Structure formats: C-alpha cells, structure tokens
Coordinates of C-alpha atoms in Angstrom, one line a residue:
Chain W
X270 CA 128.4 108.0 120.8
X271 CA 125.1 109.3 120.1
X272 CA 126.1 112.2 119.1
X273 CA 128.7 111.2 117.0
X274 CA 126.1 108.6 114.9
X275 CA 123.7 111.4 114.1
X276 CA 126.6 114.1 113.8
X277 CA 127.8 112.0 111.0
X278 CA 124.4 110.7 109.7
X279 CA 123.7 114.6 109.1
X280 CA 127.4 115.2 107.3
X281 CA 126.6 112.1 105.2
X282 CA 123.0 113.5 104.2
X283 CA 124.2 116.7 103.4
X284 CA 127.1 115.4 100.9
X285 CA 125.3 112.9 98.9
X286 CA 121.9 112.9 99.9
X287 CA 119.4 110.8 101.6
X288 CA 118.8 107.6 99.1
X289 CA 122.6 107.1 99.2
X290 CA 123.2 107.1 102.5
X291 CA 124.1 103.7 104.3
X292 CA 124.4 102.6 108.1
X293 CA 127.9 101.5 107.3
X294 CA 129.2 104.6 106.1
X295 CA 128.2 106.0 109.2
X296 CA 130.1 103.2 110.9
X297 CA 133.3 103.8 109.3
X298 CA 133.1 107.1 109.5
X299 CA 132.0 107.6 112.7
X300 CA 134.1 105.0 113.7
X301 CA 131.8 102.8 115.6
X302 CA 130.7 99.2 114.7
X303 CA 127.5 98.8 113.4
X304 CA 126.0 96.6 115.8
X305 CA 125.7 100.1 118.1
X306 CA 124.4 102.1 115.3
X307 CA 121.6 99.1 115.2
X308 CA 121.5 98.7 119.1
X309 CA 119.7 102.5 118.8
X310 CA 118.0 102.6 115.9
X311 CA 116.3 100.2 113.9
X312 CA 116.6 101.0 110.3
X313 CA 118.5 104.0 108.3
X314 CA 115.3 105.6 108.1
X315 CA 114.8 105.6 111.9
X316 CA 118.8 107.2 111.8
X317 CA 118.3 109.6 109.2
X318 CA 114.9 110.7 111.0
X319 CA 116.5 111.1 114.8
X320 CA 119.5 113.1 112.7
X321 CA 117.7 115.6 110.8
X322 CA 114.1 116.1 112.4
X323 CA 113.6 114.6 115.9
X324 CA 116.4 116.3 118.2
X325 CA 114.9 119.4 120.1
X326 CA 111.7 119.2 118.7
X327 CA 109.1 120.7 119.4
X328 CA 111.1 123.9 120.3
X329 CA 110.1 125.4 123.4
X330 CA 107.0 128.2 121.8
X331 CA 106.3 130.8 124.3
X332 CA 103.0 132.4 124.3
X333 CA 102.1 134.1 121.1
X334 CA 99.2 136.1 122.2
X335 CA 96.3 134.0 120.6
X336 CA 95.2 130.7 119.7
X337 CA 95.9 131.6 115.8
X338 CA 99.4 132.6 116.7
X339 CA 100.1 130.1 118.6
X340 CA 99.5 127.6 116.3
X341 CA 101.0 129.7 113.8
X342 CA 104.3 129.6 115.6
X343 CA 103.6 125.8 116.1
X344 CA 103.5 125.3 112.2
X345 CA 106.0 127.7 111.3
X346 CA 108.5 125.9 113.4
X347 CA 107.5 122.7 112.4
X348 CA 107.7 123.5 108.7
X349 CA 111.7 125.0 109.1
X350 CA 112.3 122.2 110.4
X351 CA 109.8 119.5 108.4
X352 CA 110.0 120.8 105.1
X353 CA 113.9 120.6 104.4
X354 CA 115.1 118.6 101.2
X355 CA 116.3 115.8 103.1
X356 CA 113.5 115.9 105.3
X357 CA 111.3 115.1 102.6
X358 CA 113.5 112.6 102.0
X359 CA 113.4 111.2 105.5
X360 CA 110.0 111.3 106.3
X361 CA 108.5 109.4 103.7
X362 CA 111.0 106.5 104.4
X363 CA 109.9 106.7 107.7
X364 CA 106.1 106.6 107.5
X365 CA 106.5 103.3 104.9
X366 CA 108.8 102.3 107.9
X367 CA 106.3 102.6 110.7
X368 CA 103.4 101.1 109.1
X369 CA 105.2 97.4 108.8
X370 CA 107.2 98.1 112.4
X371 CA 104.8 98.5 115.4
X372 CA 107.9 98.5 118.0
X373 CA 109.2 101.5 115.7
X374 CA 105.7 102.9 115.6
X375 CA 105.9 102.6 119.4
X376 CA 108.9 104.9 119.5
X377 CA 107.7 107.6 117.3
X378 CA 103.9 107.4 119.0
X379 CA 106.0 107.9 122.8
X380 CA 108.6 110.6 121.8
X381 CA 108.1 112.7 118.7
X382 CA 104.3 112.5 118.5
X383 CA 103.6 112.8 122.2
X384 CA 105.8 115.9 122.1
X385 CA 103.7 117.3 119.3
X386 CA 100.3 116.3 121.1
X387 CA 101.9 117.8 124.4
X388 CA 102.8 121.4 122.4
X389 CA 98.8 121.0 121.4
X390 CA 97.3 120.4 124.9
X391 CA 99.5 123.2 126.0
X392 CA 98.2 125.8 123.4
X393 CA 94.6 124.8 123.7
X394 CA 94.8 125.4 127.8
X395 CA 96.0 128.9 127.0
X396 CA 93.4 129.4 124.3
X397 CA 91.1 128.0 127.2
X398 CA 92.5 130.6 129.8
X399 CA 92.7 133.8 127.8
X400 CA 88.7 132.8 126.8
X401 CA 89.2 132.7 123.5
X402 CA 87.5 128.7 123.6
X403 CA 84.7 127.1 125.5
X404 CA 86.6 124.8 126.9
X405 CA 89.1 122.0 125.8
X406 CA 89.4 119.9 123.2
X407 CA 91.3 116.6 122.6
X408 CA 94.6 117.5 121.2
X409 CA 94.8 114.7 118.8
X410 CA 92.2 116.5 116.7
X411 CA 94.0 120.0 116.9
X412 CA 97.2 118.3 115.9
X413 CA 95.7 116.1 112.9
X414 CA 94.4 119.7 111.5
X415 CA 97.4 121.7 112.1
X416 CA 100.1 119.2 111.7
X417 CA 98.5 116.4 110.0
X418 CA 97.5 118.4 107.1
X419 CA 100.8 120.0 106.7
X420 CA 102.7 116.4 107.0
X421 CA 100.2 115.0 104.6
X422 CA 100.9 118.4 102.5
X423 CA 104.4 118.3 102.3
X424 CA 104.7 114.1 102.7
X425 CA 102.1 112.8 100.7
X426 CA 100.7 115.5 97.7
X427 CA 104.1 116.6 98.1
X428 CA 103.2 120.4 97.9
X429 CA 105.3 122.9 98.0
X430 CA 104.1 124.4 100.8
X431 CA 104.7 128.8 101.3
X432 CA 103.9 131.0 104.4
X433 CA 101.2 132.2 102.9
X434 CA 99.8 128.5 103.1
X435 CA 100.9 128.3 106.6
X436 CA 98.5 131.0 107.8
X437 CA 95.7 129.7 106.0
X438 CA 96.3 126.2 107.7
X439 CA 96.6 128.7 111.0
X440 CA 93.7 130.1 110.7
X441 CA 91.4 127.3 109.2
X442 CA 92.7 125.3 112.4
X443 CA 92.4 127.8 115.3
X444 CA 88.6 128.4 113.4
X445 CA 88.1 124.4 113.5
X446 CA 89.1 123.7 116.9
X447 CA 86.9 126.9 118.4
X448 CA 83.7 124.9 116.4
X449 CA 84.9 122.1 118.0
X450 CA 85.1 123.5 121.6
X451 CA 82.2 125.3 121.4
X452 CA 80.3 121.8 119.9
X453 CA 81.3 119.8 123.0
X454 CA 80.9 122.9 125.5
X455 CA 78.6 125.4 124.3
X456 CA 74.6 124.1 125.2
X457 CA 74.1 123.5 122.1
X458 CA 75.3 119.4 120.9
X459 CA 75.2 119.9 117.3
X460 CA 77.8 123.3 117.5
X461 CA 77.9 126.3 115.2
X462 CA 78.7 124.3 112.0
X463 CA 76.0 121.9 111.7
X464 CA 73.1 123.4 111.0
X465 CA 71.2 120.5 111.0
Chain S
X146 CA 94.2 92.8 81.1
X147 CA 94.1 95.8 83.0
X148 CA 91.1 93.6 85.2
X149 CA 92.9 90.8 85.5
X150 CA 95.8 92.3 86.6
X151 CA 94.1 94.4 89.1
X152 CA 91.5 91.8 89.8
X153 CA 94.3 88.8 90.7
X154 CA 96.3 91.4 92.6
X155 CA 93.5 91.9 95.0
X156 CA 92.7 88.2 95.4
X157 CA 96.6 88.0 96.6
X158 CA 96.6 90.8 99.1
X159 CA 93.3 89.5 100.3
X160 CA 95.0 85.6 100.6
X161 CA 98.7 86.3 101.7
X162 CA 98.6 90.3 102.5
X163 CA 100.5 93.2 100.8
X164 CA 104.3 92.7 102.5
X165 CA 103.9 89.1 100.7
X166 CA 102.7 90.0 97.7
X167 CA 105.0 90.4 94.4
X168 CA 104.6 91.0 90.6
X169 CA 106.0 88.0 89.9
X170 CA 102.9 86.3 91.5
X171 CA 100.3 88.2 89.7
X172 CA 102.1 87.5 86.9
X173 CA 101.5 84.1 87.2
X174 CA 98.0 83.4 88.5
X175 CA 96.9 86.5 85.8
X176 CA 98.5 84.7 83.0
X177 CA 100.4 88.0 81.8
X178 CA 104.0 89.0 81.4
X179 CA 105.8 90.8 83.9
X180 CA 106.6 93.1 80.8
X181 CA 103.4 93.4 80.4
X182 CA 102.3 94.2 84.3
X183 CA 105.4 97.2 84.4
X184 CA 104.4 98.9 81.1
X185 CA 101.7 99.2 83.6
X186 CA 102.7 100.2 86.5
X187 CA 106.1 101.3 87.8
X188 CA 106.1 99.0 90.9
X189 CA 104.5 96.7 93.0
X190 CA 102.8 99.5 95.4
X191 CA 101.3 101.3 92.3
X192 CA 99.6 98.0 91.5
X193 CA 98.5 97.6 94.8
X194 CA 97.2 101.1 94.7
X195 CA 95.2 100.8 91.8
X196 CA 94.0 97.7 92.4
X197 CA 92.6 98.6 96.0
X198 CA 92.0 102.1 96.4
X199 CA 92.3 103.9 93.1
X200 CA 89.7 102.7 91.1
X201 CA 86.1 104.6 91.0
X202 CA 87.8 107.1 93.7
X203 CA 86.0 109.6 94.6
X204 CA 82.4 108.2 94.2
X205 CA 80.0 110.7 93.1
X206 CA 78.6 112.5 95.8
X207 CA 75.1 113.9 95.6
X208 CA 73.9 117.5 97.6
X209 CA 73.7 116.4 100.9
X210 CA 72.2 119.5 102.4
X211 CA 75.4 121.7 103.7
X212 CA 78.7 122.3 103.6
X213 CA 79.3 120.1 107.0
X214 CA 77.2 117.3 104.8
X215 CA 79.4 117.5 102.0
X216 CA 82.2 117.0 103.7
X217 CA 81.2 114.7 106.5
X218 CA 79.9 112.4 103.2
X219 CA 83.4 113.1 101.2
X220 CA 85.2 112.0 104.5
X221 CA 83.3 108.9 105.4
X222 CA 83.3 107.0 101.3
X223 CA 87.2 108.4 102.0
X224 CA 87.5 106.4 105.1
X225 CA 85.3 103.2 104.2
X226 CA 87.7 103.0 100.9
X227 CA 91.4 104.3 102.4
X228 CA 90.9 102.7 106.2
X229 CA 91.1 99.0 105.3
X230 CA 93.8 96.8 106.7
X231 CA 95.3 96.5 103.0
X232 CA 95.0 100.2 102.2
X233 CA 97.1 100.8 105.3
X234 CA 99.7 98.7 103.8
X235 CA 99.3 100.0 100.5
X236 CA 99.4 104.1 100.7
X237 CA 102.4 104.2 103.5
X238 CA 104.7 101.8 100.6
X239 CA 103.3 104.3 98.0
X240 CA 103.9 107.5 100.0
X241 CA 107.7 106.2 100.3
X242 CA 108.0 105.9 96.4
X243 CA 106.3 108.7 95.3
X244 CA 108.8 110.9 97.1
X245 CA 111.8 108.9 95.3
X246 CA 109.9 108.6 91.9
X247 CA 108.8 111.9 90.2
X248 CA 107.0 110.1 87.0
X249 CA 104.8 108.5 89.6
X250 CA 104.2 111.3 92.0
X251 CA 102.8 113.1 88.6
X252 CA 100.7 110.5 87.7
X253 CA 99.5 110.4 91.2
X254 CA 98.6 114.0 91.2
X255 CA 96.5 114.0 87.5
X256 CA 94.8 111.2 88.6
X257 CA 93.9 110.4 92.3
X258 CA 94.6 113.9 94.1
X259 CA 93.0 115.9 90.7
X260 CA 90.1 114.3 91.2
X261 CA 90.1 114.6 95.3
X262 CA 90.5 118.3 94.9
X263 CA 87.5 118.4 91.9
X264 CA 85.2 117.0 94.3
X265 CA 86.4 119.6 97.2
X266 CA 86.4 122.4 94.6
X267 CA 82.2 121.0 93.6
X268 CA 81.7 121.3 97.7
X269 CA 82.9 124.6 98.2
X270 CA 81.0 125.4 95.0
X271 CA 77.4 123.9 96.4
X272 CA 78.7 125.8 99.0
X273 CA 79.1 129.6 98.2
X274 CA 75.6 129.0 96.2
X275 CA 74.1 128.3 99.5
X276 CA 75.0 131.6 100.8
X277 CA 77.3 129.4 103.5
X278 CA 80.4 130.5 102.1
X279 CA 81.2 134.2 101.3
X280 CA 83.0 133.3 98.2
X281 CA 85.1 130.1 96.8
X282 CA 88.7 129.5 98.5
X283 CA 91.5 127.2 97.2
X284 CA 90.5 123.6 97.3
X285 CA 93.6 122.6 97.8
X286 CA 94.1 124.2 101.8
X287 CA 90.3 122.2 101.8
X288 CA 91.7 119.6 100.6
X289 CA 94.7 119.5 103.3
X290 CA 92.2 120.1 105.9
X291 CA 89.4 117.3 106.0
X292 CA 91.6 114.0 103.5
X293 CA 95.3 115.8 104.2
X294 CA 94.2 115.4 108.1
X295 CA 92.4 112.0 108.2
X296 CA 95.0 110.7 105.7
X297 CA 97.9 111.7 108.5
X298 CA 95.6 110.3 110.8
X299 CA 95.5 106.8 108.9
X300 CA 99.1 106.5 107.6
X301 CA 101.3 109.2 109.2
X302 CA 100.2 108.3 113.2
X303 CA 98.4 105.1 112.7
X304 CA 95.4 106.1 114.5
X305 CA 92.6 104.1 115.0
X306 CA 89.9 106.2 113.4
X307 CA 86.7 106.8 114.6
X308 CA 82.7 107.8 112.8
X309 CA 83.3 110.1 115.6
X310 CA 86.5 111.5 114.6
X311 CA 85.5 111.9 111.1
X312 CA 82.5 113.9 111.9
X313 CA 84.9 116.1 114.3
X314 CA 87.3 116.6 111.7
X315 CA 84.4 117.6 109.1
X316 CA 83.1 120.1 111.6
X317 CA 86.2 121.4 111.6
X318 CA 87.0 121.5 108.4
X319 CA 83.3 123.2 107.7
X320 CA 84.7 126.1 110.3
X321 CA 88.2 126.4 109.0
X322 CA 86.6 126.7 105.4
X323 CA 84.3 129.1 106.4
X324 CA 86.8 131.4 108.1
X325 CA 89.0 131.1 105.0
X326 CA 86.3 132.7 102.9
X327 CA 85.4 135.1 105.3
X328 CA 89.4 136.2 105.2
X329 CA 89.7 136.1 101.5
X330 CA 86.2 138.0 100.9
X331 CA 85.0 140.1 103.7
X332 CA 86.2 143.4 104.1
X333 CA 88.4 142.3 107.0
X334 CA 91.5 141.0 105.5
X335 CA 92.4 139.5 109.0
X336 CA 89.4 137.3 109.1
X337 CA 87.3 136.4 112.2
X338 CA 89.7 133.8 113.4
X339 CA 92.9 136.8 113.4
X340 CA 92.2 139.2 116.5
X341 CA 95.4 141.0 116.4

C-alpha cells in the first residue's frame, strides 16, 4: 500500500503540481481510505517529501578517487535529485513543517538526515585512509557545508543553482573540512586558517 | 506606524509565541487597520520577519584583523540575531512562503540577502587587500558557505548550535574561500583542493 500512496502522490504532483495536491485525491485515487494515508504520514508535506525525495536516497556513491570527488558526486546526486520543480515545492513545505512538529522532526533527523550524515562519515574515513586528511572530523559539519549550503541555496535564497556552482561548493568544502582536520589533528590548536 | 506595527508584533510573539500570533491581533493592540498592516506586508510571517530579524540586519562590522575574523564576527551577530526561539519560528514559516510567493521572495532578496551578500562581498574585499586572498570570488558561493550553512543548520536540521560550531564553520568557510580564489586566480585552474 505504500507504494501505491506515493506512486500516486508522484502522478498527482506531476499533473497539477505541488500546491494543489490533497491527501484525498490520493485516497480516491489510490483507492485507500485516508485514515492509512495518515497512519504513515503526518501531513501532505511529509507524503509529498517521502514520494519525490526520500526513497533511495542517498544512492549508494562508490569511491570517487578523492575527497573533492567524493563530495562532488555526493552533491551532484543530491542536487538531481533535490533541485527538481516539485522538490522545491516539497521542501520548503516540509522545513515550515518540521520546525512546529518535533515527532516529524524525529523522523526526518532518524532516516533522511542520518543517511546523509552516514554518506559523510563514510567519505571522510576514505579521505582519512587515502591520507588526504589528518584525521576525522564530525560529519555534521562536512554535511552543513556541502549539503547545508546547497539546501539553504536552492530552499531558502532560492538560487538557481548550475554545475559549475556545484564544484565550487565541492571544492570550498573538501578545502574546509581538510582546515578543519588538520585544526583538531595537526599540533597546531588554532589550524592553518587562523592566523591569530 | 511602521514602529508600532512592528513594535506590538514583537510584544505578542514575545507574550503568546509566533504559532499564536495573528494580524488580526496586532491590529488591535497597534490601533491600525488590517488594510493598513497588508499594504505592508503580504502575510503574517513577513511581519514577523521584519519585526524580529530584519531590522538593522547585518550590523556594521568593523576590520576585525582576518578573513577568519570577518567571518567568525559576521557569523556570530548572525547567530545572536537568527538563533532565538522566535526566529526559529519565524524564518522556517517564511522559507515556506517565499517559495509559493514570488513578490516576496524578491523583496526578500533586494533587501535581507542583498545586504548579507554586501557585507560578504566587503569581507572578501578587506580580504584580497590583505594579501589573504589571491583575488575576489563570488560572494554569493561565500555567502552559501558560512550563513547558507549555519542557516540549514538552524532551520533546515534544527540543530542546536554551538560558539563552537560557528567558529568551525568560519574556519571552514575562511579555507573553502581561500581555495576558491586560489582556483579562479592562480595559474592552476584545478586549484589546490582538485588533485586529479
């Protein structure tokens, strides 16, 4: 029945849009009642998110060679799959959503954005093996400066966001996490940036 | 009656909270028509927005010695004004109807963002006269990186955020800006942070 919800969710979002979309045109269409739309999610945002963003993400990212292209891959991916029309849509909903709804919060923090955090600890052990950092950094950080900043480009200032912006975000946050292992790693407390 | 508006809808937040506050109420208490409040602003979370974030945003910011200063100073009068309990209301509600509401989204971007990215675009500026910087780069991929970060951070994730975290994402940012301008003006188009 899953399947069926966000099958149709998807159709639904595709033919007229995000802002008209309803949980009970999914019901009747899907043919379900919509107490067992509402028994899995909580809201049409929460719906329209787990139909159009959430399912198989992060993809499985194989190693790329380097930090950079690792997290390049990492933000490429995301941005096919983040940067859709009715994904920016979707997402907005959903962060005015989460900040009033701490059991939704909850869900996103334990699936989606533990996925995202787990893609970044996996990337920064391989940038840790191949010697290309210090050591390890917390992958909150790494995934506020890759991923953050791209959500916040493409949720918030609503950017248009090119490939071309993608590398610079690539390269500014494989730069800004090797500062960061080499502040809490190298001998040196204050790190290569602060010259103070 | 742009104070009193503004003024009366901050005393309400502070009383009841955002989710409980209405136009209606200001209205009241500020003595003006609702007319009067919408020629205004468009909706309740623009109010809200101006009346507790917007106003005198960013502060000016004197020299504070380097590029990490800058930023580390931008960040922090960034988190002391966008971190409170109401702004975390406030911005996730706004987010949502800026993506709906392209009048406002425009108005958000000549006002509030423009003046974000002038005070980037002054850093990198102090910057690349300090010899730190081998030229200027876009202060909008700055921009994305130190605010676009600790803004996900705030209203995206609903992190609890940290002095420390601010001062890890301003190092980063410092090293991800640095590798930037090395890319776009040393003779390695690749930059430092590219090894293939």
């Amino acid at each position: 029945m899953d399947h069926k919800i966000l099958q149709t969710a998807r159709e639904l979002i595709e033919e007229a849009g995000y802002p008209a979309l309803t949980v009970d045109q999914v019901a009747v269409r899907a043919g379900v009642g919509k107490a067992a739309i509402y028994r899995r999610y909580a809201s049409k945002a929460e719906m329209a998110f787990a139909a159009t963003m959430h399912g198989q993400w992060p993809p499985p990212l194989t190693d790329a060679g380097s930090l950079y292209e690792d997290l390049l891959a990492l933000a490429r991916a995301f941005h096919v799959r983040m940067a859709t029309p009715t994904a920016r849509q979707v997402a907005p909903a959903l962060i005015s959503e989460l900040a009033g709804n701490p059991d939704l919060d909850a869900q996103f923090q334990n699936t989606f954005l533990a996925a995202e955090h787990a893609a970044l600890a996996e990337i920064i052990e391989r940038a840790v093996g191949r010697g290309e950092l210090a050591g390890p950094i917390d992958p909150t950080i790494a995934h506020l400066l890759l991923l953050g900043s791209l959500a916040a480009g493409l949720y918030i200032i609503n950017l248009t966001v090119d490939d071309t912006m993608i590398t610079e975000l690539a390269t500014a946050a494989a730069a800004g996490i090797a500062a960061l292992a080499d502040r809490h790693h190298s001998g040196n407390p204050q790190g290569a940036t602060q010259p103070q």
